[in-house]
Tab-separated table of C-alpha atoms in Angstrom:
chain	number	residue	atom	x	y	z
A	1	LYS	CA	104.034	128.802	127.657
A	2	MET	CA	102.675	125.410	126.854
A	3	HIS	CA	103.859	123.220	129.582
A	4	PHE	CA	101.637	119.874	130.888
A	5	ARG	CA	104.410	117.523	132.041
A	6	GLY	CA	102.268	116.017	134.943
A	7	GLY	CA	99.213	118.076	133.774
A	8	LEU	CA	97.694	115.340	131.390
A	9	SER	CA	97.265	111.929	132.423
A	10	ASP	CA	96.038	108.752	130.446
A	11	GLY	CA	95.746	106.541	133.794
A	12	GLY	CA	99.323	105.339	133.947
A	13	GLY	CA	99.175	104.525	129.798
A	14	PRO	CA	101.831	104.962	127.488
A	15	ARG	CA	101.609	109.025	127.624
A	16	THR	CA	102.223	108.868	131.376
A	17	MET	CA	105.096	106.301	131.005
A	18	GLY	CA	106.302	108.428	128.192
A	19	LEU	CA	106.248	111.701	130.305
A	20	ALA	CA	107.960	110.021	133.231
A	21	PHE	CA	111.057	109.129	130.937
A	22	LEU	CA	111.023	112.257	129.283
A	23	GLU	CA	111.338	113.962	132.756
A	24	SER	CA	114.083	111.997	133.689
A	25	ARG	CA	116.126	113.042	130.887
A	26	GLU	CA	118.478	116.227	130.715
A	27	HIS	CA	117.028	118.302	127.718
A	28	THR	CA	119.764	120.581	125.599
A	29	PRO	CA	118.264	122.851	122.832
A	30	ASP	CA	119.877	122.016	119.584
A	31	PRO	CA	120.318	125.662	117.771
A	32	ASP	CA	119.771	123.665	114.358
A	33	LEU	CA	116.647	122.187	115.517
A	34	ILE	CA	114.620	124.828	117.133
A	35	ASP	CA	112.456	127.684	116.079
A	36	LYS	CA	112.284	126.486	112.336
A	37	VAL	CA	109.888	124.632	110.325
A	38	TRP	CA	110.326	121.119	109.093
A	39	ALA	CA	108.261	119.745	106.676
A	40	TRP	CA	107.712	115.860	106.334
A	41	GLU	CA	108.763	114.724	102.845
A	42	ARG	CA	109.229	110.906	103.205
A	43	ARG	CA	109.601	107.827	105.048
A	44	ASP	CA	112.294	105.306	104.073
A	45	PRO	CA	111.160	101.613	104.982
A	46	ASN	CA	114.898	101.071	106.085
A	47	GLY	CA	114.695	97.413	105.092
A	48	ASN	CA	111.415	96.947	107.013
A	49	ALA	CA	108.467	95.467	105.689
A	50	ILE	CA	106.412	98.522	105.299
A	51	GLU	CA	105.509	100.700	102.275
A	52	GLU	CA	107.792	103.848	101.431
A	53	ILE	CA	105.907	106.998	101.696
A	54	ILE	CA	106.242	109.999	99.744
A	55	VAL	CA	104.353	112.697	101.039
A	56	PRO	CA	102.453	114.594	98.094
A	57	ASP	CA	101.861	117.788	100.060
A	58	PRO	CA	104.973	118.455	102.606
A	59	GLU	CA	103.512	121.994	103.597
A	60	ASN	CA	100.511	120.235	105.386
A	61	TYR	CA	102.829	118.006	107.628
A	62	LEU	CA	104.809	120.470	109.462
A	63	HIS	CA	107.200	119.961	112.754
A	64	SER	CA	108.481	122.951	115.254
A	65	PHE	CA	110.605	122.508	118.086
A	66	ALA	CA	110.983	125.348	120.738
A	67	ALA	CA	114.120	125.936	122.972
A	68	ASP	CA	111.666	125.295	126.138
A	69	GLY	CA	111.262	121.429	125.358
A	70	THR	CA	108.107	121.668	123.387
A	71	PHE	CA	107.056	120.991	119.988
A	72	VAL	CA	104.010	121.961	117.615
A	73	THR	CA	103.051	119.557	114.623
A	74	LYS	CA	100.821	120.139	111.978
A	75	MET	CA	99.388	116.717	110.457
A	76	ASN	CA	97.232	117.877	107.536
A	77	CYS	CA	94.025	118.637	109.302
A	78	ARG	CA	94.989	117.940	112.745
A	79	ASN	CA	97.222	119.466	115.210
A	80	ALA	CA	99.186	118.103	117.929
A	81	LEU	CA	101.247	119.585	120.956
A	82	GLY	CA	104.344	117.728	122.822
A	83	GLU	CA	107.351	117.830	124.849
A	84	TYR	CA	110.777	116.725	123.605
A	85	ALA	CA	114.203	116.261	125.146
A	86	SER	CA	117.382	116.385	123.097
A	87	SER	CA	120.849	115.767	123.810
A	88	SER	CA	123.722	118.053	123.366
A	89	PRO	CA	124.439	118.511	119.783
A	90	ALA	CA	126.840	115.958	118.069
A	91	GLU	CA	128.604	115.802	115.006
A	92	THR	CA	127.003	112.668	113.793
A	93	VAL	CA	123.846	111.552	115.409
A	94	ASN	CA	121.681	113.365	118.513
A	95	SER	CA	119.217	111.680	120.817
A	96	ILE	CA	115.673	112.858	120.917
A	97	PHE	CA	112.433	111.482	122.834
A	98	MET	CA	109.222	113.212	121.763
A	99	VAL	CA	105.640	112.752	123.803
A	100	ALA	CA	102.695	113.940	122.004
A	101	GLY	CA	100.256	115.620	124.025
A	102	PRO	CA	96.822	117.408	123.097
A	103	THR	CA	95.883	116.417	119.401
A	104	THR	CA	92.776	117.479	117.419
A	105	MET	CA	91.100	114.420	116.682
A	106	ILE	CA	89.129	114.872	113.138
A	107	PHE	CA	89.158	112.811	110.179
A	108	CYS	CA	91.362	114.233	107.253
A	109	GLY	CA	90.375	111.885	104.685
A	110	GLU	CA	91.240	108.486	103.623
A	111	ASP	CA	94.156	110.166	101.462
A	112	SER	CA	95.647	111.840	104.387
A	113	LEU	CA	99.085	110.519	106.051
A	114	ASP	CA	98.247	112.366	109.586
A	115	VAL	CA	98.079	108.788	111.227
A	116	GLN	CA	101.462	107.816	109.579
A	117	MET	CA	103.007	111.167	110.604
A	118	SER	CA	101.959	110.656	114.231
A	119	GLN	CA	103.426	107.107	114.566
A	120	MET	CA	106.898	108.766	114.826
A	121	PHE	CA	106.330	110.300	118.108
A	122	GLY	CA	107.746	107.584	120.324
A	123	PRO	CA	109.775	105.474	117.993
A	124	ALA	CA	112.068	108.235	116.661
A	125	GLN	CA	115.000	108.414	119.172
A	126	ASN	CA	117.738	109.869	116.950
A	127	TYR	CA	118.230	112.573	114.441
A	128	GLN	CA	120.806	114.023	112.140
A	129	PHE	CA	121.019	116.759	109.772
A	130	GLU	CA	121.949	116.235	106.002
A	131	GLU	CA	122.513	118.518	103.031
A	132	ASP	CA	123.888	121.277	104.959
A	133	GLY	CA	121.365	121.109	107.528
A	134	THR	CA	118.424	121.572	105.274
A	135	VAL	CA	117.194	117.933	105.759
A	136	LEU	CA	116.323	116.632	109.304
A	137	LYS	CA	116.289	112.841	109.280
A	138	PHE	CA	114.636	111.050	112.377
A	139	ILE	CA	115.872	107.324	112.856
A	140	TRP	CA	113.616	105.078	114.563
A	141	VAL	CA	114.444	102.506	117.313
A	142	ALA	CA	115.579	99.255	116.414
A	143	ALA	CA	116.577	99.726	113.207
A	144	GLY	CA	113.164	100.931	112.057
A	145	PRO	CA	112.337	103.479	109.439
A	146	VAL	CA	113.565	106.826	108.569
A	147	ASP	CA	111.583	110.003	108.250
A	148	TYR	CA	113.010	112.897	106.282
A	149	TYR	CA	112.126	116.699	106.722
A	150	ARG	CA	113.117	119.611	105.068
A	151	LEU	CA	113.695	122.932	106.328
A	152	ARG	CA	111.120	125.602	104.995
A	153	ASP	CA	112.376	129.014	105.526
A	154	ASP	CA	109.377	130.122	103.735
A	155	ILE	CA	107.032	129.182	106.719
A	156	GLU	CA	106.834	130.847	109.951
A	157	PRO	CA	107.418	128.558	112.851
A	158	LEU	CA	104.371	126.946	114.470
A	159	THR	CA	103.385	128.161	117.907
A	160	THR	CA	100.845	127.276	120.610
A	161	GLN	CA	99.582	130.802	120.899
């Protein structure tokens, strides 16, 4: 199993502070979130001065959560591992905190949305499901943008192996 809490350091920078905050949170796996593949479809600016993003190839931007508090992300030609803590499932909005860990560093091209996808790891702090659980909505902190992911039953969950 991948577990790097305390194993990687950025010299006291944002990742180290994020891991310290993550370790202070209780993690309750959400059965509607874990062991599934979520494909990024779009980013709604939610009234902010940023452009809307419509992902032309969602199958290249995937996210999978495991019950143990780890996640795997495919961001076009790059992959990332990370850790997360989620709250007890609620009827409306659930809290989540994600910290990215090892990430492949390669240039995916000018048209890639890998950098934009990676921007959500810290700011996305709430999530909820829509459309009978087939759409996962990540809500950024401070009324920031909203990212929409669709359940992909046709793709095997991403793993660290």
